[in-house]
Tab-separated table of C-alpha atoms in Angstrom:
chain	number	residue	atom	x	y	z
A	1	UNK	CA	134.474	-30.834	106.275
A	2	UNK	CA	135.216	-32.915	109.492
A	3	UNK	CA	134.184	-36.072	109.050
A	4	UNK	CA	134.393	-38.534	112.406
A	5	UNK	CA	132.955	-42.413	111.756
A	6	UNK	CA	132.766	-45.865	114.143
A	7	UNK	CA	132.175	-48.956	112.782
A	8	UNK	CA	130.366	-50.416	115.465
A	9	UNK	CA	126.532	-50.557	115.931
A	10	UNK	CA	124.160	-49.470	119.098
A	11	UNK	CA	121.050	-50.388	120.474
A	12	UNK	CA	118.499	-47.763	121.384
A	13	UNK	CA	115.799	-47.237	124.436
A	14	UNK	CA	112.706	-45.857	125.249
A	15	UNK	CA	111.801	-43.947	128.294
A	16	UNK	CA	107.845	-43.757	129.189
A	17	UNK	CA	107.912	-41.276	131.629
A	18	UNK	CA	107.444	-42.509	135.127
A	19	UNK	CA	104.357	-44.820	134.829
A	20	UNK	CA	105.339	-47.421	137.867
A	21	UNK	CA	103.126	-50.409	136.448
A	22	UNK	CA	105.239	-50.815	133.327
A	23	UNK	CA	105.186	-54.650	131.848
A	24	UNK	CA	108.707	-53.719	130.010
A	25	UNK	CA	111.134	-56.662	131.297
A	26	UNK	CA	114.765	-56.828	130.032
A	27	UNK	CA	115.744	-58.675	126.682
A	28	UNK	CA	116.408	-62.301	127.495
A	29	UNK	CA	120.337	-61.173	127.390
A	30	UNK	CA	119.525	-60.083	130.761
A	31	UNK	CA	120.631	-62.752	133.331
A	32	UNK	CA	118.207	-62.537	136.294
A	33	UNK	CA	120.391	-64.095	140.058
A	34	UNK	CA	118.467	-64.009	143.313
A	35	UNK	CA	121.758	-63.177	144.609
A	36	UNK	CA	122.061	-60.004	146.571
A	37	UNK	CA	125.391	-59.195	148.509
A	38	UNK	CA	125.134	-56.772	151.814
A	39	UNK	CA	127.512	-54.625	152.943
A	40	UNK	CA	127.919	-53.095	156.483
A	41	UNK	CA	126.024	-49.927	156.712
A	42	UNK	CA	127.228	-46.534	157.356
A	43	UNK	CA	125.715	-43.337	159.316
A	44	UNK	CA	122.818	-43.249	157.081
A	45	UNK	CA	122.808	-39.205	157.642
A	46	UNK	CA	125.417	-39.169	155.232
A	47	UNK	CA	123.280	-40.616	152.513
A	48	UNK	CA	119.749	-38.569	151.294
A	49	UNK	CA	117.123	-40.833	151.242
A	50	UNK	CA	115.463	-39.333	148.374
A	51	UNK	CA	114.139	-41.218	145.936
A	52	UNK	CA	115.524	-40.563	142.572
A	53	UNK	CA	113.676	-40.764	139.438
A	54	UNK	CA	115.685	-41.624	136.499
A	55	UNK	CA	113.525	-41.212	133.548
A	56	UNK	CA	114.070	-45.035	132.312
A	57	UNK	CA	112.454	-48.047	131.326
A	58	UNK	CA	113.383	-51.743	130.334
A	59	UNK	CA	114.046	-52.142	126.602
A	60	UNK	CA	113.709	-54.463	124.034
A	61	UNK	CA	117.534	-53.976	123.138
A	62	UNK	CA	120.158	-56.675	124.999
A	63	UNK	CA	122.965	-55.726	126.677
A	64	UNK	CA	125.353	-56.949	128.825
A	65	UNK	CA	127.781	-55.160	131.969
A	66	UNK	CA	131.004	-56.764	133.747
A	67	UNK	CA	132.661	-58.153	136.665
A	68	UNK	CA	131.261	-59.653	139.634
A	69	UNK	CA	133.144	-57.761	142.626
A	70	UNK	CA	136.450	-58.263	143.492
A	71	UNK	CA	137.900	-59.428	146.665
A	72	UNK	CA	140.151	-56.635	147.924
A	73	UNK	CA	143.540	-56.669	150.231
A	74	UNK	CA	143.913	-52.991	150.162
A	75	UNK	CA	142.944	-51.637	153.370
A	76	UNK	CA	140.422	-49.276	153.717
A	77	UNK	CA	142.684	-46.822	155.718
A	78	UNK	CA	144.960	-47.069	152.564
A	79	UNK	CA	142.314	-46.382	150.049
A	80	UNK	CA	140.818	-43.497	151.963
A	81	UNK	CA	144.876	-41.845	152.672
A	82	UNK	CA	145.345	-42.671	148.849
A	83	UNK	CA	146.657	-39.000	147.179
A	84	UNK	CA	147.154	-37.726	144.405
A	85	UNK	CA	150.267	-39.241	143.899
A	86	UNK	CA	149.580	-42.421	144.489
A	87	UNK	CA	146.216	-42.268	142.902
A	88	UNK	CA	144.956	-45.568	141.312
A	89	UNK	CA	142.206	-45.876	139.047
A	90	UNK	CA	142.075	-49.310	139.655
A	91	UNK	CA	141.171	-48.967	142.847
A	92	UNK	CA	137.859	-47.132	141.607
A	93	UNK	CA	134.215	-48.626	141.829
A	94	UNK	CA	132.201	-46.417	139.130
A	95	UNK	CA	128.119	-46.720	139.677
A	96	UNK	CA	127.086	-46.782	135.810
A	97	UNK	CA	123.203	-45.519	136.217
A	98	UNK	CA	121.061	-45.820	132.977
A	99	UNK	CA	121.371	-49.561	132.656
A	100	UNK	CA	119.741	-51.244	130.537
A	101	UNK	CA	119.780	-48.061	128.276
A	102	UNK	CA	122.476	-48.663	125.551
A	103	UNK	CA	124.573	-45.823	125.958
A	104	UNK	CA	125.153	-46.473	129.700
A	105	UNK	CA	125.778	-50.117	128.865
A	106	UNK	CA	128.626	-49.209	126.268
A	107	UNK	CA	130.262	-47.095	129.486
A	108	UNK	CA	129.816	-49.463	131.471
A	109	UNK	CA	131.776	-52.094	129.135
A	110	UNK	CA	134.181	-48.923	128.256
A	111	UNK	CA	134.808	-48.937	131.776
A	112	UNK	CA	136.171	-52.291	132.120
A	113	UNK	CA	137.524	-52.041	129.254
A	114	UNK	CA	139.738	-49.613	131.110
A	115	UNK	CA	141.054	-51.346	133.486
A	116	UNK	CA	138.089	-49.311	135.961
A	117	UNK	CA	135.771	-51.962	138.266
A	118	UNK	CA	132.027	-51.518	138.134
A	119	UNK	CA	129.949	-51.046	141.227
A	120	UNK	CA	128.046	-54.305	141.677
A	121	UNK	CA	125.089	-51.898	141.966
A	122	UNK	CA	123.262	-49.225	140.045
A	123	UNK	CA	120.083	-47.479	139.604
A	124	UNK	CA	117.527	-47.851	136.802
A	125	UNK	CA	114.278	-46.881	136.041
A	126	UNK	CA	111.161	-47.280	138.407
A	127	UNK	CA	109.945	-49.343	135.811
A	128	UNK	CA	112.547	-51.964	135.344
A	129	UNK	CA	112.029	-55.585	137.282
A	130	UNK	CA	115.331	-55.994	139.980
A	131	UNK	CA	117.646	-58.131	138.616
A	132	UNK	CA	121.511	-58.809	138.264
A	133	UNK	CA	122.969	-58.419	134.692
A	134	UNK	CA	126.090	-59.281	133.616
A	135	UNK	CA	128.349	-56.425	131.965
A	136	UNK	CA	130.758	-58.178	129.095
A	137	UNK	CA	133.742	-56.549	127.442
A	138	UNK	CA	134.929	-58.650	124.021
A	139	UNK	CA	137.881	-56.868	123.741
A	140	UNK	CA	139.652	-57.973	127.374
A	141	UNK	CA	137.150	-60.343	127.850
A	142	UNK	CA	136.133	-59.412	131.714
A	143	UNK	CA	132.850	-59.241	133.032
A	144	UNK	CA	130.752	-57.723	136.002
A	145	UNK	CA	127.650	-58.410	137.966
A	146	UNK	CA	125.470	-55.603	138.266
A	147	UNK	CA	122.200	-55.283	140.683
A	148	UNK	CA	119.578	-52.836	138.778
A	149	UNK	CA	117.900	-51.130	141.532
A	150	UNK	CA	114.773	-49.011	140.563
A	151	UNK	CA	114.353	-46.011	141.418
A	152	UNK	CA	111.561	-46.557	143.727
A	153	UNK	CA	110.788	-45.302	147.533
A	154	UNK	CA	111.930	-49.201	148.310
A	155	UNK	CA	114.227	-49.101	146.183
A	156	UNK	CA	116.012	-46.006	147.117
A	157	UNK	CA	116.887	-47.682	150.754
A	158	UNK	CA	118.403	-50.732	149.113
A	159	UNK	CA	120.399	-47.711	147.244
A	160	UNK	CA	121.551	-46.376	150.493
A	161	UNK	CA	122.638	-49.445	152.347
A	162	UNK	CA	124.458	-50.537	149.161
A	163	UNK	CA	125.915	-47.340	148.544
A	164	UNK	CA	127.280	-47.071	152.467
A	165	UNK	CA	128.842	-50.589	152.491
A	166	UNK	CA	130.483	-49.563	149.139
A	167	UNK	CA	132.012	-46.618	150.553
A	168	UNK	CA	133.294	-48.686	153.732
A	169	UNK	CA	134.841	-51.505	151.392
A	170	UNK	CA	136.378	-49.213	148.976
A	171	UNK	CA	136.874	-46.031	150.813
A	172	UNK	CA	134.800	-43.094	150.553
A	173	UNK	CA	137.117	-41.341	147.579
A	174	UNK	CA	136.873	-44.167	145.391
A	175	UNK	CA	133.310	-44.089	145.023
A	176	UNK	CA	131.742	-42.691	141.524
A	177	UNK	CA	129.018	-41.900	139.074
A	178	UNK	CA	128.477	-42.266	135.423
A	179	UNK	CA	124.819	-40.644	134.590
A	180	UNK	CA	123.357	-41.537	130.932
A	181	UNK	CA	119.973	-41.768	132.079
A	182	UNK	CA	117.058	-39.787	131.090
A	183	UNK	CA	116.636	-35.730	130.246
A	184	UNK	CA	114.072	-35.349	132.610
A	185	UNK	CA	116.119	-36.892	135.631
A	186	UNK	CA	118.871	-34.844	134.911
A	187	UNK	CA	118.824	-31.963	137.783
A	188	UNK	CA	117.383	-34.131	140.324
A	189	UNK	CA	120.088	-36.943	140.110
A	190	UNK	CA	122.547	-34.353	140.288
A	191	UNK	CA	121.350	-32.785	143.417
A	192	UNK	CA	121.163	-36.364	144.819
A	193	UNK	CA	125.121	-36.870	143.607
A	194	UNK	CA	126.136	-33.990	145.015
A	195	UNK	CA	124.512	-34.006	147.817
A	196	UNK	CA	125.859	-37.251	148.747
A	197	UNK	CA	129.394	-36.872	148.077
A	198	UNK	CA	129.372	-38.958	144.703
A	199	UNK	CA	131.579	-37.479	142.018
A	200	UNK	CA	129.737	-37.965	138.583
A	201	UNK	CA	129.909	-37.466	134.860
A	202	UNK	CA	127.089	-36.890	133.337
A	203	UNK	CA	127.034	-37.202	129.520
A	204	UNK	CA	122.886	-37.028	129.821
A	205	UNK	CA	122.056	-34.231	127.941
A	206	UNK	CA	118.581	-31.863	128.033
A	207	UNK	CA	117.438	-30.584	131.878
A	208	UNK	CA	117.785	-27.165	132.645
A	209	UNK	CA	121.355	-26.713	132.037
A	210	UNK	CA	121.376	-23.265	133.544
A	211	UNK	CA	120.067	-24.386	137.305
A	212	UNK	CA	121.981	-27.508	136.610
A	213	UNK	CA	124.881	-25.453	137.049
A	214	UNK	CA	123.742	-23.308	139.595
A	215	UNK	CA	123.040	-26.283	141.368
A	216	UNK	CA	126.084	-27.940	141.348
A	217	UNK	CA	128.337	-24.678	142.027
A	218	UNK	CA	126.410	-24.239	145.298
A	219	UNK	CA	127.530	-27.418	146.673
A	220	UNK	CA	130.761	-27.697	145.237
A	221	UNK	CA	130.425	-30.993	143.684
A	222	UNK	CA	133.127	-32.600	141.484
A	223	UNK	CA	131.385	-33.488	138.191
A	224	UNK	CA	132.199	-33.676	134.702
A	225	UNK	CA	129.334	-32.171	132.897
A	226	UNK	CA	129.176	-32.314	129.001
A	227	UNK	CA	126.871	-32.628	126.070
A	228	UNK	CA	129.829	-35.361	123.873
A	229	UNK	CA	132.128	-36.929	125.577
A	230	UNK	CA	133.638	-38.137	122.112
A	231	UNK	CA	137.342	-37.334	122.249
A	232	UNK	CA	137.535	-35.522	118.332
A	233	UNK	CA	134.329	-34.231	118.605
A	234	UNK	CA	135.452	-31.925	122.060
A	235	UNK	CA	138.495	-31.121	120.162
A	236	UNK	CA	136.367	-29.270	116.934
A	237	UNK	CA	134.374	-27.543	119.469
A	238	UNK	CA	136.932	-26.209	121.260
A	239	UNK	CA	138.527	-25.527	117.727
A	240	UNK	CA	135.464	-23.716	116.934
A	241	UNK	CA	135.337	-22.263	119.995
A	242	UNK	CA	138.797	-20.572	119.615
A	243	UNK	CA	137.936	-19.944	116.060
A	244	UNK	CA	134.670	-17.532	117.149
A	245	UNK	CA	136.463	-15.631	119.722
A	246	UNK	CA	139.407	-14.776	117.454
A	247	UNK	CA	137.150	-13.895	113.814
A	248	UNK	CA	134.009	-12.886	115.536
A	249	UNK	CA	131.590	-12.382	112.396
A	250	UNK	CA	134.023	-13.779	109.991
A	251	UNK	CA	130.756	-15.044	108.366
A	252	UNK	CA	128.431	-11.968	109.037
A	253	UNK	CA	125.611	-12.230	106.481
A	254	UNK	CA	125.870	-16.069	106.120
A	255	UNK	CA	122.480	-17.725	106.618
A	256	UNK	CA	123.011	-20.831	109.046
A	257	UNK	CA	121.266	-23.983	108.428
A	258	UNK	CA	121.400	-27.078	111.199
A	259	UNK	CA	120.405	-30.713	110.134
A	260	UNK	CA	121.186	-33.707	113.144
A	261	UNK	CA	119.591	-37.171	112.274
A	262	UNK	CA	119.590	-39.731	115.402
A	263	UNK	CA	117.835	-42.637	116.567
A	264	UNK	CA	114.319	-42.113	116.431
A	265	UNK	CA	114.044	-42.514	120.400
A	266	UNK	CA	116.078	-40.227	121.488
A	267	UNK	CA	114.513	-37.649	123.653
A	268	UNK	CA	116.072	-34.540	122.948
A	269	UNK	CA	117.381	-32.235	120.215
A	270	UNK	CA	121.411	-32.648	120.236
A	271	UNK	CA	123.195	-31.054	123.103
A	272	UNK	CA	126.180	-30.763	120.868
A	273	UNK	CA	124.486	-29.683	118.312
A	274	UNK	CA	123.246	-26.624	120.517
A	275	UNK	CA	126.956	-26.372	121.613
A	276	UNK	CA	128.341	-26.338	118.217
A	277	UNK	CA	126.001	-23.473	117.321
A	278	UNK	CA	126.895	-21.191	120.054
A	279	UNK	CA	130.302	-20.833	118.083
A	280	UNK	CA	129.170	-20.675	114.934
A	281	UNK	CA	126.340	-18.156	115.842
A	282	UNK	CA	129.559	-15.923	116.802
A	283	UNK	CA	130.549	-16.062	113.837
A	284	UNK	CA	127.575	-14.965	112.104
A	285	UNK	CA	124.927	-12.472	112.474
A	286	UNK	CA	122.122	-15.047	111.898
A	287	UNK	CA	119.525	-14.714	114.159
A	288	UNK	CA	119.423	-18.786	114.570
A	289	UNK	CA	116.872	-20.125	116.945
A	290	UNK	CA	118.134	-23.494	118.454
A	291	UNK	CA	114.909	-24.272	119.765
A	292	UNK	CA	113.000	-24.150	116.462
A	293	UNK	CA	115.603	-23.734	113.589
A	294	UNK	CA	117.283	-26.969	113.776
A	295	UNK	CA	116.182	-29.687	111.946
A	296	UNK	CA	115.687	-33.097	113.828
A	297	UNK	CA	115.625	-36.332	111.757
A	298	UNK	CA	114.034	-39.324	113.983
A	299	UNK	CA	112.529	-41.293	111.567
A	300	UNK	CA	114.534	-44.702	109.925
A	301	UNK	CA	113.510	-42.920	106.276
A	302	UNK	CA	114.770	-39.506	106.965
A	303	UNK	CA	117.994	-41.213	108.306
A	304	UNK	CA	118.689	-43.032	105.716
A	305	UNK	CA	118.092	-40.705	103.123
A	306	UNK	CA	120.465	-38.498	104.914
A	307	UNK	CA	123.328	-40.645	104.616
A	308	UNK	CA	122.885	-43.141	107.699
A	309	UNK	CA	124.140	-46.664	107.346
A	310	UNK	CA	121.279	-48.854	107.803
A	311	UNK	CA	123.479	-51.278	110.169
A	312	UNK	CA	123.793	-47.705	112.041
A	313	UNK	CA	119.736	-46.692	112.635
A	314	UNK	CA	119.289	-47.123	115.639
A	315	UNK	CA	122.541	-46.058	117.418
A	316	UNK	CA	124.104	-42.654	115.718
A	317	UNK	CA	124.707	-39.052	115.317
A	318	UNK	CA	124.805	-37.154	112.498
A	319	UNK	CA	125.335	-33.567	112.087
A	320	UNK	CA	125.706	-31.227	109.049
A	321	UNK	CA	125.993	-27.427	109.305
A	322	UNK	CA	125.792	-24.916	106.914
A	323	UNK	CA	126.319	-21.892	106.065
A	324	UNK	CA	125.712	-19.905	102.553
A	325	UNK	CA	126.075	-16.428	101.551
A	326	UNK	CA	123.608	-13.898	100.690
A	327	UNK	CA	124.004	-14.267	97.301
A	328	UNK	CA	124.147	-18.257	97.512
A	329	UNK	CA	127.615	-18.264	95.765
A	330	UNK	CA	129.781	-19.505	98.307
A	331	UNK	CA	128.999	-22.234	101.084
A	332	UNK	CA	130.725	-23.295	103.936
A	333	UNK	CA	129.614	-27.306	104.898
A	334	UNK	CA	130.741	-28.655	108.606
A	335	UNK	CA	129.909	-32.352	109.409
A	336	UNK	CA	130.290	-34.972	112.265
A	337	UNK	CA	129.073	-38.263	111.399
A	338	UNK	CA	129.267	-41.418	114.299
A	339	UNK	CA	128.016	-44.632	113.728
A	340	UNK	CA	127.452	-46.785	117.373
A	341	UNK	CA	128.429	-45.215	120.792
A	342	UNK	CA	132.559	-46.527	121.131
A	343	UNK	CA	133.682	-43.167	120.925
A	344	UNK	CA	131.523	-41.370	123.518
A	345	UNK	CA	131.714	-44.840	125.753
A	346	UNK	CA	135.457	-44.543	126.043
A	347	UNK	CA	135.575	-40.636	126.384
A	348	UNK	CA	133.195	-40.778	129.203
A	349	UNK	CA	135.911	-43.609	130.587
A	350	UNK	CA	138.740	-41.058	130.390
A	351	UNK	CA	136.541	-38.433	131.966
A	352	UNK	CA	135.680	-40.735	134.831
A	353	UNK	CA	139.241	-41.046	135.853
A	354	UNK	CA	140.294	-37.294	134.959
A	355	UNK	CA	137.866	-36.241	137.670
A	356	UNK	CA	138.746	-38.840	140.650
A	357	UNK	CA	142.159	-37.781	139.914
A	358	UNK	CA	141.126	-34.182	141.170
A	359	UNK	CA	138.929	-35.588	143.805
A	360	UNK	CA	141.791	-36.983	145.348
A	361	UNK	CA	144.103	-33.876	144.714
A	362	UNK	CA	141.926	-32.890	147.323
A	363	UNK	CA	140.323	-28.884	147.018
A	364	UNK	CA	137.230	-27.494	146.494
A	365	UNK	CA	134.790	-29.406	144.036
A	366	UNK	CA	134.478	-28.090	140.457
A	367	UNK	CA	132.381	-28.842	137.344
A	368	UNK	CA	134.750	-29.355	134.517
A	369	UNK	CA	133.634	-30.197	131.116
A	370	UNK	CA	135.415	-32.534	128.269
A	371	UNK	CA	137.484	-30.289	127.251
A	372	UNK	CA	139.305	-29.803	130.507
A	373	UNK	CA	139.912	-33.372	130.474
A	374	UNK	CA	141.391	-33.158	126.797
A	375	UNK	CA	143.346	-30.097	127.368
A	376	UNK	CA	145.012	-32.457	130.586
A	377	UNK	CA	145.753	-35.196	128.300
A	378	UNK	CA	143.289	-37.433	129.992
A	379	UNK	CA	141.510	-38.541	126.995
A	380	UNK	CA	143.356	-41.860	125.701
């Protein structure tokens, strides 16, 4: 049994599709400024103007994101000659998109947490109200101002002009994505990254992985792409990974059972889960359907009853896999239990610098997943 636990608790949010007359506002922890800082603007034919539609909407969950921009006295000629050798992740400005959803939140605070420096803008849902939140770590105690932009034919411009000055302040390799924000936004904000130069990591699962791919090998975009970005969670599937392609059928005959219990609004059946059962599935015969054999638990009673600390309800993931024998006289029981987001928040940190460390290696672009960054020793 593998057994993985945090402590801390997470919030959880709703998308409603893309209905553009929404009355969801932020929590009150949301700090609205009238403030808006301009940067000089680039050759806008660098930039698509395509509006992107991140699945999103305001929830009733607080949050908070970090500092306000920093003044910088590195040039941008420096920044933009800056190699791999002399690569500094402090030098970064990471775009956190999902905001105010709670797992891009806990990147975003993962991110200063870090020692990385949040964009002081990022996109949201077309249904989310403008406004400038503030991003708060507790453990180094730093904060950020962030501008929510939605995701809105107006507000794609104010994306673009933002997103050029950025890249002239900063320099155009220091510029990067973080993408928690809704299933069905997942292939179209990934065409936008790429298309636009803008390294990513996207731990939003669901989309259609396979033209997801397709999609991003065609342009040769840098991107992290991965279903858990939790640090011993990549390291049992790539166990069990290893494990399947050494004993292939090791458990022919075994009947496979799947039960994964999260928050009741999440979206989508597990992403890991459906990764964790391509290696088992190789190591059984059983004809196991992802799409219909697992078993989803998204209700607070089915949770709990499942082993779910209340304090845990609405931010967790809990997975139990099983396999029994024909005769039901042996069993085999595989679990991953997380309580709160810390773990995936911090991975998705790691992965953020493990790719702009490649980006400015220089090279073709290349999707990697989690467990190229563990198997670099990027994951802290």
């Amino acid at each position: 049994m593998f057994l993985l636990r945090t402590n801390d608790r997470g919030e959880s949010f709703s998308p409603n599709s893309y209905n553009k007359t929404s009355n969801n506002t932020p929590h009150s922890h949301t700090h609205t400024h009238t403030h808006t800082t301009s940067y000089p603007p680039e050759d806008p034919s660098m930039i698509s103007a395509a509006v992107i539609l991140l699945g999103l909407t305001a929830s009733s969950s607080g949050f908070t994101v970090n500092q306000l921009s920093k003044c910088r006295t590195t040039s941008v000629a420096t920044c933009r000659k800056m190699s791999a050798d002399s690569f500094d992740s402090s030098a970064l400005r990471v775009m956190v998109n999902g905001m105010p959803g709670p797992m891009a939140s806990a990147a975003a605070e993962a991110c200063l947490r870090k020692g990385l420096s949040l964009s002081p803008i990022a996109m949201t849902g077309p249904d989310v109200e403008p406004s400038s939140i503030t991003v708060y770590d507790s453990v180094t105690d730093t904060s950020a101002n962030v501008r929510l932009i939605p995701a809105t034919e107006e507000g794609c411009e104010e994306i673009v002009s933002s997103l050029a000055g950025l890249r002239e302040a900063d320099g155009r390799n220091n510029i990067c994505v973080i993408d928690y924000t809704h299933p069905s936004a997942v292939n179209s904000n990934a065409v936008f990254y790429a298309d636009n130069n803008l390294p990513f990591v996207m731990g939003t699962t669901g989309g259609d992985r396979d033209q997801l791919m397709k999609d991003m090998e065609s342009r040769a975009a840098f991107a992290v792409i991965a279903p858990n970005m939790g640090k011993q969670i990549v390291a049992m599937q790539a166990g069990l990974e290893d494990l399947a392609n050494k004993f292939p059928s090791a458990f022919a005959g075994y009947k496979l059972e799947v039960v994964e219990s999260h928050q009741k609004k999440k979206a989508d059946t597990s992403g890991t889960a459906k990764a964790v059962i391509g290696s088992l599935k190789k190591l059984s015969d059983d004809c196991f359907d992802v799409e219909k054999d697992i078993k989803m638990l998204r209700d607070d009673e089915s949770s709990l009853a499942f082993g779910v600390p209340k304090d845990a309800i609405n931010g967790h993931a809990f997975h139990t896999y099983t396999f029994t024998s024909p005769d039901g006289s042996v069993q085999f029981e595989l679990k991953h239990n997380v309580s709160g987001r810390t773990v995936y928040a911090e991975g998705t940190a790691d992965a953020i610098k493990f790719l702009m460390s490649k980006v400015h290696e220089g090279g073709d672009g290349k999707v990697y997943t989690m467990i190229d960054v563990l198997r670099a020793g990027a994951l802290e």
